[in-house]
Amino acid sequence: MMDESVVASSSSSSSSHYISIFTNFPLISALLAFTIAQFIKFFTSWYKERRWDLKRLVGSGGMPSSHSATVTALALAVGLQEGFGGSHFAIALVLTAIVMYDATGVRLHAGRQAEVLNQIVYELPAEHPLAESIPLRELLGHTPPQVIAGGMLGICTAVAGYLVTLIGKSA
């Protein structure tokens, strides 16, 4: 027969594992950086076009890169929390490099190709079978300044979160 204290202890430790996701510093830093970047895109889009575009809150492309902000905040938060010499930081850093390279490489060029293809379809005669096709998404990737801005935002977010954590522990 199981002792009731063992069952209660097991049950409370199981629920604390689920709650610990809300105190996971790297995860919180990454999600916060993503959210801030998306809100910045929303406002920079308004500034450029003088109209509100709710798609900017969830869409890819634009200034700053939310993907770059997310992975940079994640990598730095992992390094600050667990040390920069461990395998967790190495994995996060490699992931960051791949995401940032992809944003300025493959995704940027795919977006530029979509612009050209959309222009070609737009110029087709009305009777052409492709004339009514749905335009391709053009805002897919990022320019290097957009990726760098996202990276800087990720660094600021992780450092600010780390400082808040340190202040909270000392209080």
PDB file of C-alpha atoms in Angstrom:
ATOM      1  CA  MET A   1       0.000   0.000   0.000  1.00  0.00           C
ATOM      2  CA  MET A   2       1.291   3.519  -0.852  1.00  0.00           C
ATOM      3  CA  ASP A   3       1.898   6.020   1.862  1.00  0.00           C
ATOM      4  CA  GLU A   4      -0.368   9.100   1.467  1.00  0.00           C
ATOM      5  CA  SER A   5       2.578  11.464   1.979  1.00  0.00           C
ATOM      6  CA  VAL A   6       4.375   9.916  -1.009  1.00  0.00           C
ATOM      7  CA  VAL A   7       1.281  10.375  -3.190  1.00  0.00           C
ATOM      8  CA  ALA A   8       0.836  13.992  -2.043  1.00  0.00           C
ATOM      9  CA  SER A   9       4.532  14.725  -2.594  1.00  0.00           C
ATOM     10  CA  SER A  10       4.449  13.176  -6.053  1.00  0.00           C
ATOM     11  CA  SER A  11       1.315  15.096  -6.967  1.00  0.00           C
ATOM     12  CA  SER A  12       2.697  18.464  -5.837  1.00  0.00           C
ATOM     13  CA  SER A  13       6.036  17.967  -7.613  1.00  0.00           C
ATOM     14  CA  SER A  14       4.181  17.006 -10.801  1.00  0.00           C
ATOM     15  CA  SER A  15       2.103  20.180 -10.723  1.00  0.00           C
ATOM     16  CA  SER A  16       5.187  22.302  -9.966  1.00  0.00           C
ATOM     17  CA  HIS A  17       6.749  21.036 -13.211  1.00  0.00           C
ATOM     18  CA  TYR A  18       3.819  22.491 -15.150  1.00  0.00           C
ATOM     19  CA  ILE A  19       3.943  25.775 -13.235  1.00  0.00           C
ATOM     20  CA  SER A  20       7.702  26.109 -13.784  1.00  0.00           C
ATOM     21  CA  ILE A  21       7.061  26.982 -17.435  1.00  0.00           C
ATOM     22  CA  PHE A  22       5.831  30.374 -16.204  1.00  0.00           C
ATOM     23  CA  THR A  23       9.166  31.012 -14.476  1.00  0.00           C
ATOM     24  CA  ASN A  24      11.358  29.753 -17.312  1.00  0.00           C
ATOM     25  CA  PHE A  25      13.605  32.773 -17.914  1.00  0.00           C
ATOM     26  CA  PRO A  26      14.825  31.831 -21.433  1.00  0.00           C
ATOM     27  CA  LEU A  27      11.287  31.049 -22.609  1.00  0.00           C
ATOM     28  CA  ILE A  28       9.854  34.246 -21.156  1.00  0.00           C
ATOM     29  CA  SER A  29      12.683  36.308 -22.682  1.00  0.00           C
ATOM     30  CA  ALA A  30      12.134  34.767 -26.115  1.00  0.00           C
ATOM     31  CA  LEU A  31       8.350  35.232 -26.076  1.00  0.00           C
ATOM     32  CA  LEU A  32       8.638  38.778 -24.767  1.00  0.00           C
ATOM     33  CA  ALA A  33      11.185  39.707 -27.472  1.00  0.00           C
ATOM     34  CA  PHE A  34       8.889  38.241 -30.139  1.00  0.00           C
ATOM     35  CA  THR A  35       5.886  40.172 -28.809  1.00  0.00           C
ATOM     36  CA  ILE A  36       7.782  43.467 -28.591  1.00  0.00           C
ATOM     37  CA  ALA A  37       9.144  43.034 -32.139  1.00  0.00           C
ATOM     38  CA  GLN A  38       5.671  42.354 -33.534  1.00  0.00           C
ATOM     39  CA  PHE A  39       4.263  45.457 -31.824  1.00  0.00           C
ATOM     40  CA  ILE A  40       7.151  47.554 -33.164  1.00  0.00           C
ATOM     41  CA  LYS A  41       6.387  46.243 -36.683  1.00  0.00           C
ATOM     42  CA  PHE A  42       2.752  47.248 -36.233  1.00  0.00           C
ATOM     43  CA  PHE A  43       3.755  50.838 -35.447  1.00  0.00           C
ATOM     44  CA  THR A  44       6.560  51.108 -38.025  1.00  0.00           C
ATOM     45  CA  SER A  45       4.084  49.889 -40.627  1.00  0.00           C
ATOM     46  CA  TRP A  46       1.688  52.678 -39.625  1.00  0.00           C
ATOM     47  CA  TYR A  47       4.511  55.227 -39.719  1.00  0.00           C
ATOM     48  CA  LYS A  48       5.550  54.150 -43.242  1.00  0.00           C
ATOM     49  CA  GLU A  49       2.113  53.668 -44.777  1.00  0.00           C
ATOM     50  CA  ARG A  50      -0.068  55.902 -42.570  1.00  0.00           C
ATOM     51  CA  ARG A  51      -2.591  53.101 -42.109  1.00  0.00           C
ATOM     52  CA  TRP A  52      -3.094  50.429 -39.463  1.00  0.00           C
ATOM     53  CA  ASP A  53      -2.436  46.881 -40.662  1.00  0.00           C
ATOM     54  CA  LEU A  54      -3.395  44.234 -38.098  1.00  0.00           C
ATOM     55  CA  LYS A  55      -1.590  41.585 -40.181  1.00  0.00           C
ATOM     56  CA  ARG A  56       1.695  43.143 -39.044  1.00  0.00           C
ATOM     57  CA  LEU A  57       0.998  41.866 -35.524  1.00  0.00           C
ATOM     58  CA  VAL A  58       1.405  38.277 -36.697  1.00  0.00           C
ATOM     59  CA  GLY A  59       3.113  38.471 -40.097  1.00  0.00           C
ATOM     60  CA  SER A  60       6.717  37.852 -41.019  1.00  0.00           C
ATOM     61  CA  GLY A  61       9.111  40.336 -42.605  1.00  0.00           C
ATOM     62  CA  GLY A  62       9.603  43.969 -41.733  1.00  0.00           C
ATOM     63  CA  MET A  63      11.484  45.963 -39.110  1.00  0.00           C
ATOM     64  CA  PRO A  64      12.676  44.517 -36.753  1.00  0.00           C
ATOM     65  CA  SER A  65      13.006  40.795 -37.351  1.00  0.00           C
ATOM     66  CA  SER A  66      10.909  39.090 -34.677  1.00  0.00           C
ATOM     67  CA  HIS A  67      12.542  35.736 -35.444  1.00  0.00           C
ATOM     68  CA  SER A  68      15.986  37.244 -34.823  1.00  0.00           C
ATOM     69  CA  ALA A  69      14.774  38.937 -31.644  1.00  0.00           C
ATOM     70  CA  THR A  70      13.285  35.671 -30.394  1.00  0.00           C
ATOM     71  CA  VAL A  71      16.285  33.417 -30.949  1.00  0.00           C
ATOM     72  CA  THR A  72      18.797  36.039 -29.782  1.00  0.00           C
ATOM     73  CA  ALA A  73      16.872  36.572 -26.533  1.00  0.00           C
ATOM     74  CA  LEU A  74      16.646  32.796 -26.095  1.00  0.00           C
ATOM     75  CA  ALA A  75      20.367  32.215 -26.646  1.00  0.00           C
ATOM     76  CA  LEU A  76      21.482  35.058 -24.394  1.00  0.00           C
ATOM     77  CA  ALA A  77      19.027  34.095 -21.640  1.00  0.00           C
ATOM     78  CA  VAL A  78      20.277  30.493 -21.756  1.00  0.00           C
ATOM     79  CA  GLY A  79      23.856  31.761 -21.553  1.00  0.00           C
ATOM     80  CA  LEU A  80      23.093  34.104 -18.658  1.00  0.00           C
ATOM     81  CA  GLN A  81      21.186  31.434 -16.754  1.00  0.00           C
ATOM     82  CA  GLU A  82      23.262  28.320 -17.412  1.00  0.00           C
ATOM     83  CA  GLY A  83      26.623  29.701 -18.480  1.00  0.00           C
ATOM     84  CA  PHE A  84      28.191  30.362 -21.847  1.00  0.00           C
ATOM     85  CA  GLY A  85      30.390  27.252 -21.826  1.00  0.00           C
ATOM     86  CA  GLY A  86      27.631  24.638 -21.827  1.00  0.00           C
ATOM     87  CA  SER A  87      26.012  22.658 -24.569  1.00  0.00           C
ATOM     88  CA  HIS A  88      22.621  24.346 -24.085  1.00  0.00           C
ATOM     89  CA  PHE A  89      24.097  27.720 -24.976  1.00  0.00           C
ATOM     90  CA  ALA A  90      25.958  26.195 -27.937  1.00  0.00           C
ATOM     91  CA  ILE A  91      22.722  24.740 -29.308  1.00  0.00           C
ATOM     92  CA  ALA A  92      20.862  28.034 -28.836  1.00  0.00           C
ATOM     93  CA  LEU A  93      23.689  29.997 -30.477  1.00  0.00           C
ATOM     94  CA  VAL A  94      23.795  27.720 -33.531  1.00  0.00           C
ATOM     95  CA  LEU A  95      19.994  27.959 -33.828  1.00  0.00           C
ATOM     96  CA  THR A  96      20.301  31.760 -33.673  1.00  0.00           C
ATOM     97  CA  ALA A  97      22.908  31.824 -36.434  1.00  0.00           C
ATOM     98  CA  ILE A  98      20.811  29.578 -38.694  1.00  0.00           C
ATOM     99  CA  VAL A  99      17.614  31.603 -38.199  1.00  0.00           C
ATOM    100  CA  MET A 100      19.373  34.925 -38.821  1.00  0.00           C
ATOM    101  CA  TYR A 101      21.188  33.603 -41.895  1.00  0.00           C
ATOM    102  CA  ASP A 102      17.956  32.153 -43.280  1.00  0.00           C
ATOM    103  CA  ALA A 103      16.087  35.433 -42.744  1.00  0.00           C
ATOM    104  CA  THR A 104      18.570  37.407 -44.851  1.00  0.00           C
ATOM    105  CA  GLY A 105      19.177  34.635 -47.368  1.00  0.00           C
ATOM    106  CA  VAL A 106      16.530  32.208 -48.504  1.00  0.00           C
ATOM    107  CA  ARG A 107      13.466  34.023 -47.112  1.00  0.00           C
ATOM    108  CA  LEU A 108      14.575  37.462 -48.342  1.00  0.00           C
ATOM    109  CA  HIS A 109      15.176  36.177 -51.861  1.00  0.00           C
ATOM    110  CA  ALA A 110      11.951  34.167 -51.903  1.00  0.00           C
ATOM    111  CA  GLY A 111      10.117  37.397 -51.092  1.00  0.00           C
ATOM    112  CA  ARG A 112      11.882  39.244 -53.885  1.00  0.00           C
ATOM    113  CA  GLN A 113      10.994  36.463 -56.328  1.00  0.00           C
ATOM    114  CA  ALA A 114       7.366  36.693 -55.191  1.00  0.00           C
ATOM    115  CA  GLU A 115       7.394  40.424 -56.049  1.00  0.00           C
ATOM    116  CA  VAL A 116       8.600  39.676 -59.581  1.00  0.00           C
ATOM    117  CA  LEU A 117       6.127  36.839 -60.095  1.00  0.00           C
ATOM    118  CA  ASN A 118       3.244  38.966 -58.813  1.00  0.00           C
ATOM    119  CA  GLN A 119       4.200  41.724 -61.261  1.00  0.00           C
ATOM    120  CA  ILE A 120       4.318  39.232 -64.145  1.00  0.00           C
ATOM    121  CA  VAL A 121       0.872  37.864 -63.242  1.00  0.00           C
ATOM    122  CA  TYR A 122      -0.494  41.413 -62.888  1.00  0.00           C
ATOM    123  CA  GLU A 123       0.615  42.238 -66.445  1.00  0.00           C
ATOM    124  CA  LEU A 124      -1.004  39.130 -67.973  1.00  0.00           C
ATOM    125  CA  PRO A 125      -4.029  39.657 -70.219  1.00  0.00           C
ATOM    126  CA  ALA A 126      -7.370  39.163 -68.436  1.00  0.00           C
ATOM    127  CA  GLU A 127      -8.162  36.032 -70.456  1.00  0.00           C
ATOM    128  CA  HIS A 128      -4.965  34.241 -69.321  1.00  0.00           C
ATOM    129  CA  PRO A 129      -5.720  31.345 -66.908  1.00  0.00           C
ATOM    130  CA  LEU A 130      -3.289  32.725 -64.277  1.00  0.00           C
ATOM    131  CA  ALA A 131      -4.546  36.314 -64.440  1.00  0.00           C
ATOM    132  CA  GLU A 132      -6.910  35.787 -61.499  1.00  0.00           C
ATOM    133  CA  SER A 133      -4.464  33.840 -59.307  1.00  0.00           C
ATOM    134  CA  ILE A 134      -3.969  34.897 -55.688  1.00  0.00           C
ATOM    135  CA  PRO A 135      -0.830  37.032 -55.248  1.00  0.00           C
ATOM    136  CA  LEU A 136       2.127  35.473 -53.467  1.00  0.00           C
ATOM    137  CA  ARG A 137       3.234  36.838 -50.093  1.00  0.00           C
ATOM    138  CA  GLU A 138       6.128  39.213 -50.644  1.00  0.00           C
ATOM    139  CA  LEU A 139       7.148  40.074 -47.071  1.00  0.00           C
ATOM    140  CA  LEU A 140       8.964  36.891 -46.131  1.00  0.00           C
ATOM    141  CA  GLY A 141      12.535  37.735 -45.238  1.00  0.00           C
ATOM    142  CA  HIS A 142      14.572  40.585 -43.847  1.00  0.00           C
ATOM    143  CA  THR A 143      17.313  42.951 -44.875  1.00  0.00           C
ATOM    144  CA  PRO A 144      20.502  42.815 -42.783  1.00  0.00           C
ATOM    145  CA  PRO A 145      19.549  45.983 -40.825  1.00  0.00           C
ATOM    146  CA  GLN A 146      16.190  44.411 -39.900  1.00  0.00           C
ATOM    147  CA  VAL A 147      17.947  41.256 -38.657  1.00  0.00           C
ATOM    148  CA  ILE A 148      20.518  43.292 -36.708  1.00  0.00           C
ATOM    149  CA  ALA A 149      17.732  45.381 -35.131  1.00  0.00           C
ATOM    150  CA  GLY A 150      15.929  42.181 -34.130  1.00  0.00           C
ATOM    151  CA  GLY A 151      19.135  40.814 -32.629  1.00  0.00           C
ATOM    152  CA  MET A 152      19.701  44.008 -30.659  1.00  0.00           C
ATOM    153  CA  LEU A 153      16.117  43.888 -29.394  1.00  0.00           C
ATOM    154  CA  GLY A 154      16.657  40.278 -28.291  1.00  0.00           C
ATOM    155  CA  ILE A 155      19.834  41.245 -26.430  1.00  0.00           C
ATOM    156  CA  CYS A 156      18.099  44.162 -24.685  1.00  0.00           C
ATOM    157  CA  THR A 157      15.134  41.981 -23.724  1.00  0.00           C
ATOM    158  CA  ALA A 158      17.269  39.191 -22.241  1.00  0.00           C
ATOM    159  CA  VAL A 159      19.567  41.594 -20.364  1.00  0.00           C
ATOM    160  CA  ALA A 160      16.601  43.566 -18.981  1.00  0.00           C
ATOM    161  CA  GLY A 161      14.929  40.339 -17.891  1.00  0.00           C
ATOM    162  CA  TYR A 162      18.126  39.125 -16.262  1.00  0.00           C
ATOM    163  CA  LEU A 163      18.526  42.390 -14.344  1.00  0.00           C
ATOM    164  CA  VAL A 164      14.908  42.214 -13.185  1.00  0.00           C
ATOM    165  CA  THR A 165      15.547  38.646 -12.024  1.00  0.00           C
ATOM    166  CA  LEU A 166      18.659  39.703 -10.108  1.00  0.00           C
ATOM    167  CA  ILE A 167      16.832  42.598  -8.459  1.00  0.00           C
ATOM    168  CA  GLY A 168      13.958  40.286  -7.539  1.00  0.00           C
ATOM    169  CA  LYS A 169      16.318  37.785  -5.908  1.00  0.00           C
ATOM    170  CA  SER A 170      18.130  40.462  -3.895  1.00  0.00           C
ATOM    171  CA  ALA A 171      14.919  42.024  -2.576  1.00  0.00           C
TER     172      ALA A 171
END
